[in-house]
Coordinates of C-alpha atoms in Angstrom, one line a residue:
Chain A
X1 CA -25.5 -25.8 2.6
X2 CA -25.7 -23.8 -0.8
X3 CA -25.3 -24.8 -3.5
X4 CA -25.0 -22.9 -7.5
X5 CA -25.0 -24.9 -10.9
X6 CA -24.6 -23.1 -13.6
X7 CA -24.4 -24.1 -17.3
X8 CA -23.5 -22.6 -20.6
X9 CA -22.8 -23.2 -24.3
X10 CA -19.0 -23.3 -25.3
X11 CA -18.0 -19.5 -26.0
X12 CA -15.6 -17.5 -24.7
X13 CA -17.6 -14.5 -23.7
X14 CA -19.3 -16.9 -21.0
X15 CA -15.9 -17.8 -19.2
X16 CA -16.5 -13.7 -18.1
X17 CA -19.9 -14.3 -16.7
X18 CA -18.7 -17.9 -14.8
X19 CA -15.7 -16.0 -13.8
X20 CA -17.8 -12.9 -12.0
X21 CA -20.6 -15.4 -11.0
X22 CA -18.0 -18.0 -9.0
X23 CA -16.1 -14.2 -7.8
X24 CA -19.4 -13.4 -6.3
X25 CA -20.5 -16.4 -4.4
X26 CA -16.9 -16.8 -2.6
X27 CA -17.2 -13.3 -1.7
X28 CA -20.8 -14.1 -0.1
X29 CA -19.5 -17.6 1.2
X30 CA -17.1 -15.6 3.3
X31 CA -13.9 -16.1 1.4
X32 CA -11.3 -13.8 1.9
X33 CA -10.8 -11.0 0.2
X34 CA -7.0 -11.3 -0.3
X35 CA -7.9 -14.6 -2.1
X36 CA -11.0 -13.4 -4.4
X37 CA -8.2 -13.0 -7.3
X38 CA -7.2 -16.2 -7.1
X39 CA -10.7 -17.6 -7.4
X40 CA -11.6 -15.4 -10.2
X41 CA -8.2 -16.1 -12.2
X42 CA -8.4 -20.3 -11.3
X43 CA -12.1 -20.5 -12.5
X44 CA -11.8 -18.4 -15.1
X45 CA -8.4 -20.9 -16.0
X46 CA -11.2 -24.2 -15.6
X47 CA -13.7 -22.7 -17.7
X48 CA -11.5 -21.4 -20.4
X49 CA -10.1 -25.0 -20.9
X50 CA -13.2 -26.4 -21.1
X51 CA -14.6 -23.9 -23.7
X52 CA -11.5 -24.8 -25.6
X53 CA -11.6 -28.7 -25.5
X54 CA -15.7 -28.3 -26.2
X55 CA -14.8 -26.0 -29.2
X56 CA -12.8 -28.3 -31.0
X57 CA -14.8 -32.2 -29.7
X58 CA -18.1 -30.9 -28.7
X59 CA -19.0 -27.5 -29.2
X60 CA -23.1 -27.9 -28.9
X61 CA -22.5 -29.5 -25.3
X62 CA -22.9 -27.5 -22.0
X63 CA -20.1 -26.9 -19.5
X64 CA -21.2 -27.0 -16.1
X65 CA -19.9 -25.1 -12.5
X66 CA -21.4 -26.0 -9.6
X67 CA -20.7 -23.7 -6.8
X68 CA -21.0 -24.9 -2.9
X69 CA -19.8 -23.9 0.5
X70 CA -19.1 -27.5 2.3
X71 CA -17.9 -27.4 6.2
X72 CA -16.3 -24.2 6.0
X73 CA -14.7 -24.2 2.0
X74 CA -15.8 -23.0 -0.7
X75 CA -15.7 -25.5 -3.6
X76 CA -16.1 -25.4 -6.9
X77 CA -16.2 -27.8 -9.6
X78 CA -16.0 -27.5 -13.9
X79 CA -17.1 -30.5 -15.9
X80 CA -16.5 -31.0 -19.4
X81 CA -17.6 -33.8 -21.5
X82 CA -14.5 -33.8 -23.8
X83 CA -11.5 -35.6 -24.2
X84 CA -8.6 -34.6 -22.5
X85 CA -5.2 -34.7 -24.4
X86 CA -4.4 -31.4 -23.1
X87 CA -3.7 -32.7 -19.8
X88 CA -0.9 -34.8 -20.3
X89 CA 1.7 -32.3 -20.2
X90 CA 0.3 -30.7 -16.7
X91 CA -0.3 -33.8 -15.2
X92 CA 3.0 -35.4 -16.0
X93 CA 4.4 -31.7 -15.0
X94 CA 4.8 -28.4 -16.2
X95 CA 7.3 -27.7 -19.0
X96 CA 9.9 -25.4 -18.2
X97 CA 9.3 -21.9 -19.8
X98 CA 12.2 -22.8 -22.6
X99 CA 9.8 -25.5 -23.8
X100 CA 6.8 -23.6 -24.4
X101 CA 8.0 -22.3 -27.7
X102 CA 7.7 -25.4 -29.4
X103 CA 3.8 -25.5 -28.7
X104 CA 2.9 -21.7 -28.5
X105 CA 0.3 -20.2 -29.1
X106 CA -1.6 -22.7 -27.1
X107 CA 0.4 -23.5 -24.3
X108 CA -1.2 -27.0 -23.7
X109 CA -1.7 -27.5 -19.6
X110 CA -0.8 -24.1 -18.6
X111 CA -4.0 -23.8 -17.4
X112 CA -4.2 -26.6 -15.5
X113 CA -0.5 -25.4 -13.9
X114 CA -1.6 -21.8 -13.3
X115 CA -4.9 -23.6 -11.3
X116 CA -2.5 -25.7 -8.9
X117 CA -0.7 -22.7 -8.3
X118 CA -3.6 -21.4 -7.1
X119 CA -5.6 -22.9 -5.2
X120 CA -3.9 -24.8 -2.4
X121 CA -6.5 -27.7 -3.0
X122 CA -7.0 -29.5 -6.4
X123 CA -8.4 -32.5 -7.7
X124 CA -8.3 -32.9 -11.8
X125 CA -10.4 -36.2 -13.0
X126 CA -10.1 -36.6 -16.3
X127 CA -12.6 -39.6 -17.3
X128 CA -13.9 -41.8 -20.2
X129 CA -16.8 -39.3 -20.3
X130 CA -14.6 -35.4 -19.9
X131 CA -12.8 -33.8 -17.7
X132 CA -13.9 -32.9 -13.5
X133 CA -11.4 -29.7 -12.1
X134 CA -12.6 -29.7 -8.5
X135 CA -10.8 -26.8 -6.0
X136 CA -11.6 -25.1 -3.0
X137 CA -10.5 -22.5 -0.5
X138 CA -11.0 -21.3 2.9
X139 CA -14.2 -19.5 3.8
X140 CA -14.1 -17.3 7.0
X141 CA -16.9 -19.0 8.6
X142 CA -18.3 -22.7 8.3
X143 CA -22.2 -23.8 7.7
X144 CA -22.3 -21.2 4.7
X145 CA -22.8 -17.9 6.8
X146 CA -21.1 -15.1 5.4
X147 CA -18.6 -13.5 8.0
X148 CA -19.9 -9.9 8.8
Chain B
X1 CA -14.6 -4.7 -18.9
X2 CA -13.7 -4.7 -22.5
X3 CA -10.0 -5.0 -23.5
X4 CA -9.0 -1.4 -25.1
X5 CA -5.7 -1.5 -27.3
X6 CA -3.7 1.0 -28.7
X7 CA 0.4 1.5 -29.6
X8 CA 2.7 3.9 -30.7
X9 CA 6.1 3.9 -31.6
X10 CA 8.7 6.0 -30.1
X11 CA 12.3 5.9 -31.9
X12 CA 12.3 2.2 -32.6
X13 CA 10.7 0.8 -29.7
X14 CA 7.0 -0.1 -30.0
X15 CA 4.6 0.6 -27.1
X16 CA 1.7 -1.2 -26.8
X17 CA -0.7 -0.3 -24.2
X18 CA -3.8 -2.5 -22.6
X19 CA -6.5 -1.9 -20.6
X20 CA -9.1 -3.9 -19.7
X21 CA -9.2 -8.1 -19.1
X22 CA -7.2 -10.4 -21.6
X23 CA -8.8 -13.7 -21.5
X24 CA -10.0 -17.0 -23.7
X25 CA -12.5 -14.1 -25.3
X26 CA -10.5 -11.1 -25.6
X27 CA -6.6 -12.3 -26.2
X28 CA -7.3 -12.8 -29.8
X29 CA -7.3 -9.3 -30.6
X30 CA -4.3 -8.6 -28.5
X31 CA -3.1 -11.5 -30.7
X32 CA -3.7 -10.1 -33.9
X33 CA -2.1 -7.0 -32.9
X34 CA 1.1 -8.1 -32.0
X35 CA 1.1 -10.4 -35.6
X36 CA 0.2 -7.1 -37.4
X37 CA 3.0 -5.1 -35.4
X38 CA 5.6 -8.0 -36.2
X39 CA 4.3 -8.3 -40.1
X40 CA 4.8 -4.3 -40.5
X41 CA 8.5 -4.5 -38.9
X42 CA 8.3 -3.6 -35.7
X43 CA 10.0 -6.1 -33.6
X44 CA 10.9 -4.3 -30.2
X45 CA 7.7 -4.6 -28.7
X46 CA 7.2 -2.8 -24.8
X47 CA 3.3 -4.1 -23.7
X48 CA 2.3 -1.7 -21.1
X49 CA 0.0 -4.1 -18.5
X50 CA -0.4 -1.0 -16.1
X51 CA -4.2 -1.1 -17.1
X52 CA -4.7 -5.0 -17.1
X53 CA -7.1 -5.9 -14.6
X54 CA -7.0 -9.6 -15.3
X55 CA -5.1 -12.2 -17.3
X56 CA -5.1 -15.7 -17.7
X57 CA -2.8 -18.2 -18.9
X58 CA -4.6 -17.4 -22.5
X59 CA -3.3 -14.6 -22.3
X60 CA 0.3 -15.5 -21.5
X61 CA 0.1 -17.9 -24.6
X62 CA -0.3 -14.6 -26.8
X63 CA 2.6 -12.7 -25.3
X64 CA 4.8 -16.0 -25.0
X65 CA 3.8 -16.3 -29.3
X66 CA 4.5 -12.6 -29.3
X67 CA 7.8 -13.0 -28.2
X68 CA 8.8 -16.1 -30.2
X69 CA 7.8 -13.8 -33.5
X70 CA 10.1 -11.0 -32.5
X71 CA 12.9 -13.0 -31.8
X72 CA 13.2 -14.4 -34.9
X73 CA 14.0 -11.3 -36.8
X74 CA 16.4 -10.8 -33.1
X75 CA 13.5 -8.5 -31.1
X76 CA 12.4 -8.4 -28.3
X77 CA 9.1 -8.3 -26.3
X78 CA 9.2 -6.8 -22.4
X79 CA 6.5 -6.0 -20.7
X80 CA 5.3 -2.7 -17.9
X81 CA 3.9 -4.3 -14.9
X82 CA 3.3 -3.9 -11.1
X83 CA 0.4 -5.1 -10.3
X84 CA 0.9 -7.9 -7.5
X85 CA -1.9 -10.1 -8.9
X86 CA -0.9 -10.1 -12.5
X87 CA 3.0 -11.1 -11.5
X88 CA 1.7 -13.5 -9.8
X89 CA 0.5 -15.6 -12.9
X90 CA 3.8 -14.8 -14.2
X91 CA 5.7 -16.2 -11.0
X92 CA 3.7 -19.2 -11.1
X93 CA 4.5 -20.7 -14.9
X94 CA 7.6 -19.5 -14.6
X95 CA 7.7 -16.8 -16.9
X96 CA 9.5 -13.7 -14.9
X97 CA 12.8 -15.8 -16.5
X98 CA 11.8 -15.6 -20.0
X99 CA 10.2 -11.7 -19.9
X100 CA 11.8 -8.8 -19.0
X101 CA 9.9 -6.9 -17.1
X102 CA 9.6 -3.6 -15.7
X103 CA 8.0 -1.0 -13.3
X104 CA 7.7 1.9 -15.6
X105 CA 7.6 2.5 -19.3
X106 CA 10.2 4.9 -18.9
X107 CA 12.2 2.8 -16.7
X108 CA 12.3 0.3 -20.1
X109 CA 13.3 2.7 -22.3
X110 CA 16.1 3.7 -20.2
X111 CA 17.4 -0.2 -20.1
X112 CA 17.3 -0.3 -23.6
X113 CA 19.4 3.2 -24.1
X114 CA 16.3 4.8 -26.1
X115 CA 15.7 7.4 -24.2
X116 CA 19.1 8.9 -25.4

């Protein structure tokens, strides 16, 4: 069982490097290549909201990914340790599209929809303490041993 | 990669084209283009996404605000796109309904009787 943890300060430029880092590990974890987008684009989508919340409540705090393969998934999970307004609109349901321009440019819970579009399991916690976006996908073979 | 930017304007239909990744870092810029395109009149905007090799939903936030500039002075904002895994994001939020969208820059120009 491997696991990854990897932290870094609240700027955007690092959501690239968490994005390539998480894209890299699910590839070697033995996800499948048809689903390597949609890992990229929903950890990119968890670390983007967390830059953005830490930004504005906390901006000299970490975020932290932890990447794992766990009885044939591959899991990851973003924690934040700020508050999470933004969630209310995902979690209660999307807007429809008609909606958004009342709020653009920042779209409030998008991210959080565009995540549960993707990945086909999802567990958002917000907390007293931040926010917890766990999500996982299929790996090709269980026990962490890339599929050859 | 780095998100590259540049437009031009062809009769009165302004075509934007991006390469690169348009994300929480790089969307600003495409941002401040589209504000700068609206400000200097242009409000039929065409964003080629031929080139895009990633968006997020940061990025959708700029081209929804994009297109809620242009149509107030009655514009419009459509976007060039075939690339399965960028449609997707639009499929998922929704937004195929509020975006025209199209295969080809030529194949925009046509709907919109520019080409004539």
């Amino acid at each position: 069982m491997a696991t990854v943890e990897l932290t870094f300060s609240a700027l955007p430029a690092h959501v690239r490097t968490a994005r390539l880092v998480a894209t890299a590990i699910a590839r070697r974890t033995g996800v499948a290549e048809a689903l390597l987008d949609e890992v990229r684009l929903a950890v990119g989508e968890a670390c983007s909201r967390a830059v953005e919340a830490h930004r504005v409540h906390c901006p000299g705090e970490p975020i932290r990914i932890e990447l794992r393969d766990d009885s044939g998934r591959f899991e990851v999970t973003v924690t934040d340790l700020a508050p999470n307004d933004d969630l209310k609109p995902a979690l209660n349901g999307f807007r429809p599209p008609e909606a958004m321009f009342g709020i653009v440019p920042e779209l409030p819970g998008l991210g959080i929809a565009v995540i549960t579009g993707l990945a086909d399991d999802v567990e958002v916690s917000p907390g007293p303490t931040g926010v917890r976006i766990r999500m996982s996908w299929p790996a090709a073979t269980a026990n962490g041993v890339p599929a050859h | 990669m780095d998100l590259k930017l540049d437009h031009r304007t062809e009769d009165r239909l302004t075509i934007v084209e991006v390469e690169g990744e348009i994300d929480v870092y790089t969307a600003p810029r495409l941002r401040e283009l589209l504000i700068d395109l609206v400000n200097k009149g242009n409000f039929h905007l065409l964003v080629n996404m031929e080139k895009v090799d990633f968006l997020d939903s940061t990025g959708l936030g700029v081209l929804v605000g994009g297109l809620k500039r242009v149509r107030a002075h009655d514009g419009s904002l459509e976007l060039v796109c075939t690339q399965e895994r960028i449609l997707k994001i639009f499929r998922i939020t929704g937004l195929t309904k509020v975006f025209g969208i199209y295969a080809s820059v030529d194949e925009a120009k046509e709907a919109h009787g520019r080409d004539k």
